[in-house]
XYZ file of C-alpha atoms in Angstrom:
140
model
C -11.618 58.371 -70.444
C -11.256 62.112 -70.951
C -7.685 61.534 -72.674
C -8.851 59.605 -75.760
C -11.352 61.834 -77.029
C -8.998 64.648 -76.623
C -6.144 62.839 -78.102
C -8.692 62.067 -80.985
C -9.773 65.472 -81.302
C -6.481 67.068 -81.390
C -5.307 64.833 -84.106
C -8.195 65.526 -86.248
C -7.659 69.300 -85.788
C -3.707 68.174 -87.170
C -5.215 66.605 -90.185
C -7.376 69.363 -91.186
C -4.839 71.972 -90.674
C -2.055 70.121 -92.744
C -4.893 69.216 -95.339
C -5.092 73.022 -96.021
C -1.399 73.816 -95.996
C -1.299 71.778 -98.972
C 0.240 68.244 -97.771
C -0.448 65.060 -98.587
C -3.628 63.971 -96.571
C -3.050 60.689 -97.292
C 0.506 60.946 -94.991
C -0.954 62.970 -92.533
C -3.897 60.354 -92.385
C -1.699 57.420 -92.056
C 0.856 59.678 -89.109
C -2.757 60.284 -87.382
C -3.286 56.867 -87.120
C 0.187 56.131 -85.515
C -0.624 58.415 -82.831
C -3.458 57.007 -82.021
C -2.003 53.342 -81.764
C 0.767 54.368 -79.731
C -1.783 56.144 -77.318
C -3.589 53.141 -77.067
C -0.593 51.328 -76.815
C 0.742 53.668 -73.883
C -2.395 53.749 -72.110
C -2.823 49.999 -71.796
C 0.760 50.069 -69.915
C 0.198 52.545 -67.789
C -3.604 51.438 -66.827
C -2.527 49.697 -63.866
C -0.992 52.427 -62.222
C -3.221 55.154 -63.116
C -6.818 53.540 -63.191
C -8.945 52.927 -59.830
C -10.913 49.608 -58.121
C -14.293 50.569 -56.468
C -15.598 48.244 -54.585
C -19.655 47.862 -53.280
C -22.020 45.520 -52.477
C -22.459 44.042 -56.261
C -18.775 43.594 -56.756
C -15.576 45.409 -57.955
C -15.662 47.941 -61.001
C -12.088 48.867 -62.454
C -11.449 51.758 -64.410
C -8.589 52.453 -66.728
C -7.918 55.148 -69.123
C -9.651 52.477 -72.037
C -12.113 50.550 -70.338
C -14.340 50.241 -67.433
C -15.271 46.761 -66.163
C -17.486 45.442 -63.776
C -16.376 42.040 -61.835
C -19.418 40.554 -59.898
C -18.755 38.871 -56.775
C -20.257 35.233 -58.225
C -17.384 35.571 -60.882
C -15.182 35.640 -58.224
C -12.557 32.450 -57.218
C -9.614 34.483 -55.416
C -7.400 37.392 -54.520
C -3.944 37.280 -55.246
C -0.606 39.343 -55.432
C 1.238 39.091 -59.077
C 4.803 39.977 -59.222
C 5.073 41.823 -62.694
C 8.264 43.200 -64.292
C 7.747 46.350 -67.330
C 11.005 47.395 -68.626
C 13.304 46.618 -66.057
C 10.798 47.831 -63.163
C 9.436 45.190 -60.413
C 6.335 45.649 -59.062
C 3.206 43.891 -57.711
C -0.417 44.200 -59.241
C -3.403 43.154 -56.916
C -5.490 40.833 -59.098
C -8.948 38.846 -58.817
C -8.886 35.156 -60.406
C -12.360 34.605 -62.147
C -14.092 30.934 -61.778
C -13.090 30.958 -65.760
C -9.467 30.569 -64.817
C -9.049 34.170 -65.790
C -6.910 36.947 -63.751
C -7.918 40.801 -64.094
C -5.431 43.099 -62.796
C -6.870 45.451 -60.407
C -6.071 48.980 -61.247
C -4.577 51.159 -59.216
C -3.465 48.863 -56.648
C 0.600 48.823 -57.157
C 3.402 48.809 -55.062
C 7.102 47.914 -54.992
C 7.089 45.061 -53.563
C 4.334 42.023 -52.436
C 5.400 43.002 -48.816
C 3.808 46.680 -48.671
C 1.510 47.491 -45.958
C -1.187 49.331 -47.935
C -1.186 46.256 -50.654
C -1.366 44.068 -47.645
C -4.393 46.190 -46.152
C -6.321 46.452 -49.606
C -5.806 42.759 -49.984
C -7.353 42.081 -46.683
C -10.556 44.256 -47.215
C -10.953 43.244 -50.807
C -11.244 39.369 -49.175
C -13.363 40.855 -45.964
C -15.661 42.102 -48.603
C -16.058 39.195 -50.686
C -15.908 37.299 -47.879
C -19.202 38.950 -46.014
C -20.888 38.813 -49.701
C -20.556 34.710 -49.312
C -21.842 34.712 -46.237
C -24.475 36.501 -46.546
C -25.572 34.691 -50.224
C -24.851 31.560 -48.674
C -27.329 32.829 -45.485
C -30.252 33.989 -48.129
């Protein structure tokens, strides 16, 4: 979340300096504001592969370079593997299927293929741990 306030503040710091040179403000106003789509554009492609899953005792929390979000353990239906393809690139996202019908892509959990040993292993402790959280709410 550090990017976006930098990215913010750096284009700010453009408009003021081109303000003063004697440019249109209006342009540079309106070029600001492309650069700051196309980050947000950019960072919601590349959140999957650069963000993080935590998860504890209340559920998972995901963190991107946009958003953080908190996925309870009651929300949850299933774990799953999605094949994705971005520009010509296969991969495979880890993702948790809500009772709402809903998938969220877990961030940070990526490999090349649905086969990989570490997807395989964070797959199997993501279900141990949701697993042990139904037992022990269906116990209490």
């Amino acid at each position: 979340m550090v990017l976006f306030p930098t990215a913010l503040a750096c284009a700010l710091a453009f408009v003021l300096a081109a303000g003063a040179k004697g440019r249109d403000p209006a342009m540079i106003a309106a070029f600001t504001l492309c650069l700051i789509v196309a980050y947000v554009i950019a960072a919601s492609f590349v959140g999957p592969f650069c963000g993080s899953t935590t998860v504890d005792s209340a559920g998972l929390t995901t963190r991107t370079l946009l958003r953080t979000r908190v996925v309870t353990w009651p929300q949850v239906r299933s774990f799953g593997v999605s094949p994705e393809v971005n520009r010509g690139i296969e991969h495979c996202l880890l993702e948790v299927r809500l009772h709402q019908g809903r998938a969220v892509v877990l961030p940070g959990l990526v490999a090349s293929s649905a086969d990989d040993p570490e997807l395989r292993s964070r797959l199997s402790q993501l279900r141990a741990a949701w697993t042990a959280h139904r037992s022990a709410a269906a116990a209490g």
